[in-house]
Amino acid sequence: MMKKHFKKTLASLLAVLTCVSSMSAFSAIAEDTAEDDAPVVGLGTIEAETLKGVDQVWTSIYATEVPGYSGEGFAYLTSSPISFKVEVEEEGMYQIDVRAVQILDEGGRQQTISINGIDYTYNMPYLDTWTDVSFGVFRLKAGVNEITLKPIYGYGAYDTITVQKAVLPTLTGDSVPCDPKATDETKALMKYLSSVYGKQILTGQQEIYGGGHGVQTSIRYDAQKDQCIDENGKVYTIIEGDYGEDDQGNKFPWHCTDETGIDYVYNTQNHVYGYNNYDQECNYLKELTGDYPAIRGFDLNCHNPGFGWEDGVTDRMIQWGKKNGIVTTSWHCTVPTSMDDFEIDEEGNITKISNDWQQFTYSEKTDFKPSNVLIEGTKENVFYNEAIRLAAVELKKLQDEGIPVIFRPLHEAEGNPGQNADGSGSWFWWGKEGAEVYKQLWKYLYDKLTNEYGLHNLIWEQNLYAWSDESALWYTGDDYVDIVGFDKYNTTYNRHDGNTTGPNEDAESKIFWSLVDYVDNKKLVSMPENDSIPSIENMVVEDAMWLYFCTWYDGESGAPQFISGTEYQNPETVKSIFQSEYAVTLSELPEDLYKWDGSTEETTPTETADDPTSPSEETTEPTTERQVGKSSGDVNCDGEVDVVDVLVLNKYLLGVAQLTPEGQQNADFNGSKKLEDADAMMILKAIVKLVDFPA
């Protein structure tokens, strides 16, 4: 999937050479330098049939001919792994491409590539002719790296394998919201996000929702004095017009507050007031790192048809925005577990609905049919319209306050995707009928909120989960999306950081660049949920500077502690991230963020030669040409030395081309007075800077 952005100039030219001559240029390097039976090569292309573990050279797959291979044949991955070693001068990101055929499975066949013992998977599509395929970009260390193709599912045919320095594009991402009527504040925030993207990462933290982090107090209601008072005699302010009545007919205020603004809520079981510490995670980060995150995550789950309750989430969103913070919200929209518990009349009025939250779910385990949402008058249509209306009421309050929202609805839709994007891997109801229905749901929601309810303070973030090849089929389209996101949950499995225990600080660069490619570099790429935060060093070295991360909240008793638990975070790493010049925290956001016009544009952190986390300065495609005027290697006498000269020399050695006397002299690279394969090899080595040109 990297073909749009990762150029193959050198690799493609080298592939031409291997087709012209049976000589594999980099196999020759292997013969020169291998210390064992695993070939050691430099950057470039190697014939797959020369790799360690290839027990036979294939020219057909059993009875099926596959003509067009280069070299003597190809490798067929069946029961044994095949491997080679590649030596690189510097640590960084490298692209691995193969020329392959896969005729076993029309639905695609999972291939496993291991880089220095760490496995990555790629679903190779059905290919009945030799096709260039990119496995993606991977981090290689300076020195020798072992690359292995594992036959976990296997049965792929490999003609050549190419390793080259990844030429990564400059990250852009559209700075203009997809909503043409976006508010000025939304435009300003979008412009700021775009200015930061690729240079720094915005820190973020999700707060708990659904009444979590409950704290019981000693505050009681004194009916005779009509006061809320605690055991120390402190009096709390009663929120007027909000009284309830218990089973004995005694009235009481539901809410009271104090000078700190905490909303204390009456508990009908123990008759005292308590509150939910929604600030727990952010306060932990402030104490640990010295600052709050730039982004705070919320959820609109509490505003739901049937069992909705008021937990103050909208007020907290507004308060955060007024602090100059960035607001993002997900929407765990719940539906009836059984549609028999929900009824409407002929005019579409709700006549029956449960007020028990346990009768609702956002999982796929419901008979709620997403496709019926799109049919006017169905029960699903009526219910979803009411859910949208309730969410719109809250979002409108933020718009009225001039606060834009990164809106992340209908997330993780594909779950573990099926090969046909049929929704079979989805764990949320909005994805269970597949990609096409899901995309219609997204467009329906977009139309209702923007056109019917006039909400233009939303930055639309589409957050799929696996971001496999099938996941791309779920993308709704550029006209409906501003940001694409990936949720990173990989501390306990699928590790790529080389460790077996502790927090997984992998930057997930392969997925990052896959997302960039999926949206053709037109949209910003974020990490809206994560367990372990990627380390700054990994993100910088791997060129995977996500727009923002947003660590999930600490669970209640026995549940994962995503931000404060040492299983998921190394506190010192978290501290170093928040204090890094590459990360943006709350106090580092521009003043008057929602009026930002670029005049205080952030600059890339200063790079120093001694800083191991300094990003690479290489932003342009490396040249394969030598300075004009030097004659050694200039076989075709055009004043330049490039791979064309190697091609011409190979043709001469095969007897299918002629050289001028000057060309023959220039081709004698090693000064042996005899033209041979070694001359072509040395010219090629000099072009890719493995050796120096003769003086």
XYZ file of C-alpha atoms in Angstrom:
695
model
C 0.000 0.000 0.000
C 3.005 2.307 0.091
C 3.308 2.663 -3.689
C 1.839 6.172 -3.756
C 4.543 7.668 -1.584
C 7.626 5.541 -1.475
C 9.522 5.862 -4.736
C 11.313 2.863 -6.143
C 13.807 4.494 -8.475
C 16.918 2.609 -7.478
C 15.079 -0.644 -6.794
C 13.229 -0.546 -10.104
C 16.438 0.060 -12.063
C 18.197 -2.741 -10.253
C 15.303 -5.055 -11.069
C 15.814 -4.217 -14.759
C 19.416 -5.259 -14.421
C 18.555 -8.631 -12.961
C 16.196 -9.280 -15.867
C 18.941 -8.495 -18.415
C 21.572 -10.662 -16.795
C 21.385 -13.837 -14.776
C 23.883 -12.194 -12.481
C 22.263 -11.025 -9.235
C 24.235 -7.951 -8.281
C 23.555 -8.258 -4.608
C 23.951 -12.006 -4.570
C 27.521 -11.271 -5.580
C 27.893 -9.071 -2.533
C 26.573 -11.980 -0.503
C 29.252 -14.262 -1.897
C 31.895 -11.716 -0.967
C 30.825 -10.993 2.589
C 28.705 -13.833 3.971
C 30.078 -15.297 7.183
C 27.523 -18.118 7.188
C 24.945 -19.501 4.820
C 22.612 -16.504 5.279
C 23.456 -13.972 2.561
C 24.606 -10.565 3.795
C 23.735 -7.806 1.351
C 23.717 -4.068 1.091
C 20.761 -1.981 -0.001
C 19.237 -3.076 -3.273
C 17.689 -6.186 -4.830
C 18.495 -9.839 -4.184
C 17.256 -12.931 -5.986
C 14.952 -14.786 -3.593
C 16.172 -18.215 -4.737
C 19.624 -17.412 -3.281
C 18.327 -16.981 0.256
C 19.084 -19.191 3.228
C 16.442 -21.895 3.657
C 15.529 -22.212 -0.021
C 15.809 -25.966 -0.578
C 15.022 -25.821 -4.276
C 14.780 -23.293 -7.079
C 11.232 -23.235 -8.422
C 10.301 -22.441 -12.013
C 6.655 -23.441 -11.666
C 4.251 -23.933 -8.781
C 3.629 -27.635 -9.159
C 1.667 -27.860 -12.446
C 1.215 -24.105 -12.833
C 3.724 -22.239 -14.940
C 4.648 -18.738 -13.747
C 6.910 -17.310 -16.444
C 8.614 -13.942 -16.255
C 10.836 -14.492 -13.221
C 14.383 -13.167 -13.178
C 17.493 -15.167 -12.415
C 17.382 -18.972 -12.301
C 13.889 -19.188 -10.805
C 12.117 -18.197 -7.619
C 11.578 -19.193 -3.991
C 8.281 -20.719 -2.875
C 7.510 -20.288 0.815
C 6.069 -23.577 2.052
C 7.272 -25.257 5.239
C 10.631 -23.624 5.986
C 11.549 -19.977 6.602
C 13.858 -18.204 4.190
C 16.159 -15.417 5.261
C 19.017 -13.091 4.487
C 20.894 -10.302 6.205
C 21.130 -6.698 5.129
C 23.764 -4.283 6.344
C 22.946 -0.579 6.576
C 25.064 2.363 7.657
C 22.532 4.163 9.828
C 19.482 3.383 11.916
C 16.254 4.510 10.326
C 13.299 3.549 8.185
C 13.730 1.269 5.196
C 11.266 0.009 2.628
C 11.010 -3.668 1.780
C 9.437 -4.628 -1.539
C 9.040 -7.996 -3.205
C 8.221 -9.249 -6.659
C 5.695 -11.941 -5.943
C 2.965 -14.330 -7.060
C 0.207 -15.750 -4.827
C -2.180 -18.204 -6.527
C -3.287 -20.301 -3.568
C -6.015 -18.125 -2.075
C -8.213 -15.702 -4.030
C -9.204 -14.021 -0.772
C -5.602 -13.153 0.035
C -2.916 -14.991 1.981
C -1.255 -13.677 5.102
C 2.507 -13.401 4.833
C 4.796 -12.943 7.803
C 8.036 -11.005 7.592
C 10.351 -10.926 10.588
C 12.765 -8.040 11.120
C 15.447 -8.913 13.666
C 13.112 -11.418 15.281
C 10.014 -9.200 15.350
C 7.086 -10.395 13.239
C 4.932 -8.246 10.974
C 2.098 -9.492 8.794
C 0.874 -8.520 5.343
C -2.180 -9.893 3.557
C -0.895 -10.620 0.068
C -3.723 -10.457 -2.491
C -4.285 -13.017 -5.219
C -1.600 -12.458 -7.876
C -1.320 -14.730 -10.891
C 1.486 -12.768 -12.559
C 4.697 -11.387 -11.131
C 3.761 -8.177 -9.342
C 5.708 -5.611 -7.332
C 4.353 -5.594 -3.783
C 5.470 -3.434 -0.855
C 5.566 -4.940 2.616
C 5.909 -1.394 3.939
C 8.541 0.508 5.882
C 10.465 -0.903 8.826
C 13.043 0.303 11.277
C 16.499 -1.193 10.764
C 19.408 -0.767 13.109
C 22.851 0.375 12.018
C 24.835 -2.687 11.068
C 23.571 -6.143 10.124
C 19.836 -6.915 10.245
C 18.232 -10.315 9.704
C 15.119 -10.458 7.527
C 13.072 -13.652 7.449
C 9.967 -14.723 5.562
C 8.089 -17.156 7.804
C 5.720 -19.872 6.529
C 3.074 -19.317 9.220
C 0.445 -19.199 6.488
C 2.915 -18.894 3.641
C 2.566 -20.227 0.112
C 3.785 -17.091 -1.561
C 6.212 -17.177 -4.466
C 9.078 -14.674 -4.356
C 11.219 -13.686 -7.321
C 13.210 -10.785 -5.817
C 13.372 -8.827 -2.579
C 14.408 -5.169 -2.508
C 15.534 -3.221 0.559
C 16.050 0.508 0.206
C 16.088 3.641 2.301
C 12.494 4.787 2.684
C 11.785 8.070 0.941
C 8.999 9.413 3.116
C 6.817 12.291 1.983
C 6.565 15.562 3.836
C 3.405 15.271 5.892
C 0.750 17.707 4.796
C -2.849 16.953 5.712
C -5.576 19.375 4.767
C -5.762 22.447 7.002
C -9.319 23.241 5.826
C -12.254 21.445 7.515
C -14.370 19.166 5.331
C -17.443 21.153 6.418
C -17.525 24.191 4.068
C -19.555 26.121 6.676
C -17.128 25.492 9.539
C -17.055 28.200 12.206
C -14.106 30.568 12.416
C -12.970 28.855 15.629
C -13.064 25.457 13.935
C -11.066 26.768 10.991
C -8.500 28.256 13.371
C -8.093 24.988 15.281
C -7.819 22.993 12.067
C -5.131 25.359 10.816
C -3.201 24.990 14.060
C -3.442 21.187 14.023
C -2.111 21.152 10.488
C 0.802 23.425 11.448
C 1.893 21.075 14.241
C 1.398 17.863 12.268
C 4.653 16.098 11.448
C 6.709 18.383 13.697
C 5.387 17.768 17.195
C 2.777 15.584 18.854
C -0.125 16.900 20.929
C -0.463 15.190 24.296
C -3.907 13.885 25.254
C -5.835 12.055 27.953
C -9.317 10.484 27.993
C -11.447 11.026 31.075
C -13.643 8.281 32.517
C -17.349 8.315 31.696
C -20.479 6.561 32.901
C -20.245 7.651 36.533
C -16.735 6.363 37.174
C -14.213 7.304 39.877
C -16.946 7.811 42.452
C -16.054 9.521 45.749
C -18.422 9.435 48.728
C -18.477 12.428 51.107
C -20.010 13.255 54.485
C -22.319 15.882 52.991
C -25.935 15.380 54.030
C -29.149 17.298 53.521
C -30.645 19.009 56.570
C -34.332 19.342 55.639
C -35.157 21.601 58.603
C -32.541 24.155 57.615
C -32.788 23.362 53.888
C -29.007 23.082 53.814
C -26.411 20.701 52.486
C -23.765 20.436 55.204
C -20.833 18.126 55.961
C -19.509 16.704 59.240
C -17.258 19.729 59.728
C -20.134 22.161 59.447
C -19.283 23.418 55.978
C -22.391 24.517 54.059
C -22.702 23.784 50.334
C -24.705 25.696 47.768
C -27.912 23.958 46.685
C -28.614 24.009 42.970
C -32.120 25.438 42.852
C -35.017 23.864 40.992
C -33.561 20.380 41.188
C -35.367 18.602 44.025
C -36.366 14.947 44.260
C -38.520 12.928 46.634
C -37.765 9.637 48.399
C -40.176 6.745 49.059
C -41.363 8.354 52.297
C -42.212 11.580 50.555
C -39.211 13.500 51.866
C -37.852 16.067 49.436
C -34.147 16.604 48.857
C -31.963 18.508 46.367
C -30.244 16.299 43.828
C -27.197 18.538 43.474
C -25.089 20.897 45.547
C -21.722 22.495 44.943
C -18.921 24.508 46.566
C -16.356 27.125 45.617
C -14.358 24.590 43.614
C -17.273 23.919 41.283
C -17.514 20.187 42.052
C -20.999 18.807 41.403
C -22.049 16.733 44.425
C -24.944 14.356 43.659
C -27.369 12.820 46.169
C -27.146 9.040 46.681
C -30.583 7.623 47.457
C -29.134 4.496 49.108
C -26.890 5.995 51.778
C -28.439 9.486 51.763
C -25.143 11.329 51.372
C -23.684 13.284 48.501
C -20.814 12.142 46.335
C -19.050 13.114 43.160
C -17.167 11.569 40.281
C -13.511 12.504 40.049
C -13.413 13.038 36.300
C -10.172 14.991 36.741
C -8.303 12.010 38.202
C -6.195 11.186 35.148
C -5.408 14.784 34.197
C -4.466 15.643 37.776
C -2.175 12.619 37.874
C -0.396 13.849 34.757
C -0.064 17.364 36.159
C 1.530 16.032 39.323
C 3.832 13.648 37.418
C 4.916 15.854 34.528
C 4.269 19.426 35.628
C 1.568 20.147 33.043
C -1.808 19.037 31.783
C -2.301 17.420 28.369
C -3.173 19.663 25.435
C -6.179 17.490 24.519
C -8.818 16.073 26.836
C -11.088 13.285 25.674
C -14.772 13.058 26.630
C -17.767 10.886 25.711
C -21.418 11.754 25.043
C -22.700 8.351 26.162
C -24.698 9.850 29.029
C -27.109 11.618 26.670
C -29.045 8.671 25.333
C -32.715 7.894 24.568
C -34.333 6.036 27.422
C -31.787 6.044 30.211
C -29.973 9.344 29.675
C -28.581 11.105 32.718
C -26.709 14.325 33.341
C -23.106 13.799 34.408
C -21.960 17.315 33.546
C -19.862 16.248 30.571
C -20.898 19.217 28.438
C -19.978 21.666 31.176
C -16.587 19.980 31.559
C -16.010 20.196 27.809
C -16.809 23.901 27.880
C -14.569 24.455 30.905
C -11.685 22.719 29.155
C -12.192 24.791 26.036
C -12.265 27.952 28.130
C -8.898 26.896 29.566
C -7.602 27.078 25.993
C -7.532 23.276 25.814
C -8.501 21.128 22.840
C -11.713 19.111 23.180
C -12.313 15.721 21.598
C -15.270 13.440 22.193
C -16.244 9.926 21.270
C -19.871 8.778 21.225
C -20.667 5.326 22.565
C -24.181 5.545 21.207
C -26.235 2.737 22.728
C -29.315 1.052 21.225
C -31.912 -1.336 22.700
C -30.567 -4.839 23.162
C -33.968 -6.077 21.993
C -36.096 -3.936 19.701
C -39.175 -5.506 21.296
C -38.454 -3.200 24.244
C -38.850 -0.167 21.990
C -42.075 0.834 20.233
C -43.333 3.754 18.152
C -46.775 4.735 16.888
C -47.802 5.351 13.287
C -46.640 8.967 13.504
C -43.184 7.994 14.715
C -43.679 8.952 18.344
C -41.907 6.814 20.942
C -44.538 4.900 22.937
C -42.363 2.389 24.753
C -38.744 2.622 25.880
C -36.828 1.255 28.849
C -35.101 3.557 31.316
C -32.844 0.730 32.509
C -29.329 1.172 31.108
C -28.842 -2.592 31.233
C -31.418 -2.955 28.442
C -29.166 -1.020 26.054
C -25.847 -1.830 24.405
C -23.292 -0.475 21.970
C -22.041 -3.972 21.138
C -23.016 -6.058 18.127
C -25.175 -8.243 20.393
C -28.485 -6.594 19.508
C -31.236 -7.132 16.947
C -31.009 -3.429 16.066
C -30.405 -3.370 12.286
C -28.114 -0.524 11.206
C -29.450 -0.614 7.640
C -32.944 0.195 8.934
C -31.634 3.539 10.209
C -31.564 4.631 6.592
C -35.250 3.786 6.075
C -37.564 6.542 7.264
C -40.213 5.447 9.760
C -38.524 2.279 10.988
C -37.977 1.848 14.709
C -34.217 2.014 14.178
C -34.615 5.249 12.226
C -36.706 6.871 14.954
C -34.387 5.751 17.743
C -31.196 6.889 15.999
C -32.750 10.239 15.084
C -33.553 10.816 18.747
C -30.013 9.837 19.766
C -28.605 12.300 17.236
C -30.931 15.037 18.484
C -29.788 14.562 22.084
C -26.118 14.678 21.056
C -26.762 17.744 18.908
C -28.256 19.634 21.853
C -25.006 19.206 23.781
C -22.704 19.936 20.868
C -24.677 23.102 20.118
C -23.822 24.385 23.592
C -20.128 24.219 22.711
C -20.718 25.914 19.382
C -22.534 28.739 21.176
C -19.466 29.137 23.409
C -17.129 29.272 20.402
C -15.507 25.918 21.164
C -14.754 23.484 18.323
C -14.785 19.730 18.946
C -12.785 16.898 17.416
C -15.798 14.620 16.970
C -15.074 10.868 16.888
C -18.327 8.934 16.397
C -18.916 5.336 15.241
C -15.341 4.358 16.006
C -13.484 1.049 15.536
C -16.235 0.022 13.135
C -14.569 -2.873 11.335
C -13.086 -4.424 14.482
C -11.125 -7.417 13.246
C -12.002 -7.056 9.562
C -13.280 -9.851 7.381
C -11.901 -10.330 3.918
C -15.042 -8.945 2.288
C -15.603 -6.066 4.715
C -18.806 -7.828 5.760
C -18.736 -6.705 9.383
C -18.121 -10.193 10.739
C -15.258 -8.914 12.889
C -17.084 -5.896 14.319
C -17.740 -5.542 18.038
C -19.927 -2.422 17.764
C -23.460 -2.405 16.375
C -22.666 0.276 13.802
C -20.246 -2.038 12.000
C -22.012 -5.378 12.136
C -23.651 -5.103 8.696
C -20.451 -4.245 6.904
C -18.572 -1.385 5.315
C -21.213 -0.082 2.908
C -23.932 0.257 5.548
C -21.433 1.788 7.951
C -20.383 4.452 5.462
C -24.033 5.325 4.875
C -24.537 5.651 8.647
C -21.591 8.059 8.801
C -22.937 10.187 5.968
C -26.413 10.148 7.542
C -24.983 11.392 10.848
C -22.897 14.040 9.078
C -25.931 15.324 7.182
C -28.158 15.445 10.264
C -25.655 17.293 12.451
C -24.381 19.773 9.875
C -27.430 20.445 7.717
C -30.390 19.804 9.991
C -28.962 20.945 13.322
C -26.542 23.530 11.954
C -23.487 22.265 13.811
C -20.364 23.619 12.168
C -17.954 23.391 15.100
C -17.059 19.751 14.425
C -13.761 18.387 13.159
C -14.710 14.935 11.895
C -12.396 12.109 12.913
C -12.873 8.622 11.465
C -11.219 6.075 13.694
C -11.028 2.548 12.340
C -9.274 -0.176 14.287
C -7.054 -2.599 12.395
C -6.276 -0.445 9.360
C -5.619 -3.513 7.249
C -6.169 -3.605 3.500
C -9.821 -4.402 4.221
C -10.077 -1.491 6.663
C -9.526 0.943 3.814
C -12.880 -0.170 2.387
C -14.556 1.390 5.445
C -13.181 4.898 4.834
C -16.152 7.187 4.186
C -14.333 9.664 1.968
C -12.463 12.950 1.975
C -15.650 15.031 1.905
C -16.760 13.645 5.278
C -13.491 13.270 7.199
C -10.815 15.616 8.571
C -8.678 13.220 10.624
C -8.100 9.475 10.448
C -7.142 7.670 13.629
C -5.722 4.392 14.875
C -6.269 2.977 18.369
C -3.056 1.487 19.761
C -3.581 -1.369 22.193
C -0.513 -3.567 21.968
C 1.246 -3.707 25.311
C 0.513 -7.379 25.863
C 0.629 -8.630 22.274
C 1.793 -7.816 18.749
C 4.928 -6.148 20.078
C 7.447 -4.565 17.739
C 9.706 -2.887 20.273
C 11.951 -5.888 20.944
C 10.800 -6.299 24.559
C 8.695 -9.091 25.995
C 7.460 -7.411 29.175
C 6.591 -3.954 30.391
C 5.019 -1.061 28.479
C 5.145 -1.280 24.700
C 6.460 2.073 23.509
C 6.404 1.119 19.826
C 5.690 4.033 17.491
C 3.602 1.803 15.169
C 5.297 3.474 12.213
C 4.160 0.839 9.719
C 0.512 1.578 10.528
C 1.167 5.318 10.622
C 2.511 5.385 7.078
C -0.220 3.011 5.923
C -2.790 5.552 7.098
C -0.938 8.368 5.372
C -1.056 6.306 2.208
C -4.734 5.337 2.549
C -5.749 8.993 2.517
C -3.095 10.037 -0.007
C -1.496 12.348 2.589
C -4.596 14.569 2.464
C -5.804 14.035 6.029
C -4.178 14.325 9.441
C -3.315 11.014 11.134
C -3.854 10.590 14.873
C -3.831 8.072 17.731
C -7.144 8.856 19.498
C -6.860 5.900 21.898
C -3.819 4.131 23.273
C -2.584 2.056 26.127
C 1.195 2.644 26.290
C 2.271 5.987 24.862
C 4.880 5.651 22.091
C 8.240 7.025 23.143
C 9.395 10.261 21.558
C 12.632 8.579 20.462
C 10.728 5.856 18.604
C 8.384 8.323 16.933
C 11.231 10.575 15.800
C 13.585 7.833 14.627
C 10.737 6.046 12.830
C 9.334 9.259 11.325
C 5.927 8.506 12.825
C 4.872 11.793 14.397
C 1.199 11.180 15.085
C -0.953 14.316 15.333
C -1.860 13.415 18.899
C -2.191 10.539 21.328
C -4.975 10.203 23.901
C -4.341 7.605 26.587
C -7.429 5.723 27.758
C -8.610 6.272 31.321
C -7.812 4.231 34.417
C -10.510 1.652 35.046
C -12.295 0.974 38.265
C -11.301 -1.765 40.742
C -9.459 -4.564 38.978
C -9.705 -2.957 35.515
C -6.618 -1.835 33.560
C -4.915 1.324 34.823
C -3.940 2.696 31.449
C -2.242 5.918 32.536
C -1.093 5.321 36.115
C -0.409 1.573 35.945
C 3.179 0.458 35.409
C 1.995 -2.400 33.196
C 1.036 0.183 30.584
C 3.268 3.176 31.297
C 6.760 3.786 32.533
C 6.247 6.959 34.621
C 9.687 8.271 33.683
C 8.892 7.803 30.000
C 5.580 9.635 30.390
C 7.359 12.454 32.184
C 10.031 12.695 29.493
C 7.387 12.746 26.765
C 5.402 15.586 28.334
C 8.579 17.557 28.963
C 10.035 16.918 25.517
C 10.322 19.744 23.025
C 8.622 17.439 20.522
C 5.426 17.256 22.601
C 2.818 19.987 23.146
C 1.082 20.280 26.525
C -1.761 22.540 27.661
C 0.408 25.502 28.686
C 2.307 25.324 25.388
C -0.731 25.816 23.157
C -0.903 29.247 21.487
C -2.784 31.963 23.330
C -6.289 32.465 21.965
C -6.058 29.101 20.253
C -9.495 29.414 18.699
C -8.508 32.673 17.048
C -5.159 31.344 15.847
C -4.087 32.714 12.489
C -0.599 31.260 12.178
C 1.238 34.304 13.477
C 2.612 32.265 16.381
C 3.275 29.169 14.313
C 5.191 26.476 16.138
C 8.685 25.692 14.883
C 10.376 22.347 14.664
C 12.547 21.671 17.729
C 16.215 22.497 17.279
C 18.192 19.553 15.970
C 21.702 18.785 17.114
C 24.167 16.249 15.859
C 24.499 14.760 19.348
C 20.735 14.298 19.824
C 19.830 10.661 19.023
C 16.192 11.661 18.624
C 16.841 14.351 16.022
C 14.780 13.706 12.894
C 16.563 12.969 9.653
C 17.229 15.995 7.463
C 16.790 13.894 4.337
C 13.510 14.933 2.765
C 14.283 14.461 -0.902
C 14.834 11.390 -2.971
C 18.490 10.298 -2.955
C 20.239 10.590 -6.294
C 21.894 7.642 -7.996
C 24.129 9.840 -10.151
C 27.771 10.783 -9.783
C 29.198 14.226 -10.452
C 29.471 14.958 -14.188
C 33.018 14.950 -15.601
C 34.522 11.837 -14.042
C 35.087 9.082 -16.578
C 35.501 5.898 -14.503
C 32.257 3.950 -14.869
C 30.873 6.189 -17.631
C 30.314 3.221 -19.970
C 28.011 5.003 -22.421
C 30.179 8.179 -22.399
C 27.295 10.571 -21.671
C 29.207 12.464 -18.948
C 27.303 10.818 -16.072
C 27.640 7.575 -14.145
C 24.367 5.912 -13.299
C 22.656 2.536 -13.494
C 22.282 2.893 -17.250
C 26.048 2.409 -17.485
C 25.746 -0.859 -15.552
C 22.932 -1.942 -17.863
C 25.009 -1.170 -20.986
C 28.047 -3.037 -19.593
C 25.909 -6.082 -18.773
C 24.552 -6.081 -22.335
C 28.141 -5.884 -23.669
C 29.213 -8.827 -21.479
C 26.219 -10.816 -22.788
C 27.256 -10.014 -26.372
C 24.150 -7.998 -27.227
C 25.739 -4.523 -27.299
C 28.949 -2.809 -28.431
C 31.165 -0.319 -26.592
C 33.362 2.429 -27.985
C 37.081 2.267 -27.101
C 36.503 5.124 -24.626
C 33.548 3.257 -23.148
C 35.645 0.103 -22.735
C 38.336 2.118 -20.963
C 35.783 3.743 -18.629
C 34.174 0.346 -17.959
C 37.452 -1.151 -16.701
C 36.603 0.029 -13.211
C 39.032 -2.247 -11.359
C 41.946 -1.631 -13.755
C 42.423 -5.294 -14.698
C 42.543 -4.527 -18.452
C 39.764 -7.095 -18.852
C 36.035 -6.345 -18.723
C 34.103 -8.750 -16.515
C 31.107 -9.048 -14.187
C 33.213 -7.639 -11.351
C 33.466 -4.295 -13.171
C 29.692 -4.011 -13.411
C 29.441 -4.923 -9.748
C 31.978 -2.309 -8.663
C 30.302 0.424 -10.714
C 26.995 -0.484 -9.077
C 28.593 -0.447 -5.625
C 30.043 2.999 -6.333
C 26.689 4.369 -7.492
C 25.024 3.340 -4.217
C 28.118 4.558 -2.303
C 29.300 1.201 -1.002
C 32.760 1.940 -2.481
C 34.503 5.060 -3.758
C 35.042 5.908 -7.405
C 38.696 5.678 -8.525
C 40.548 8.963 -8.261
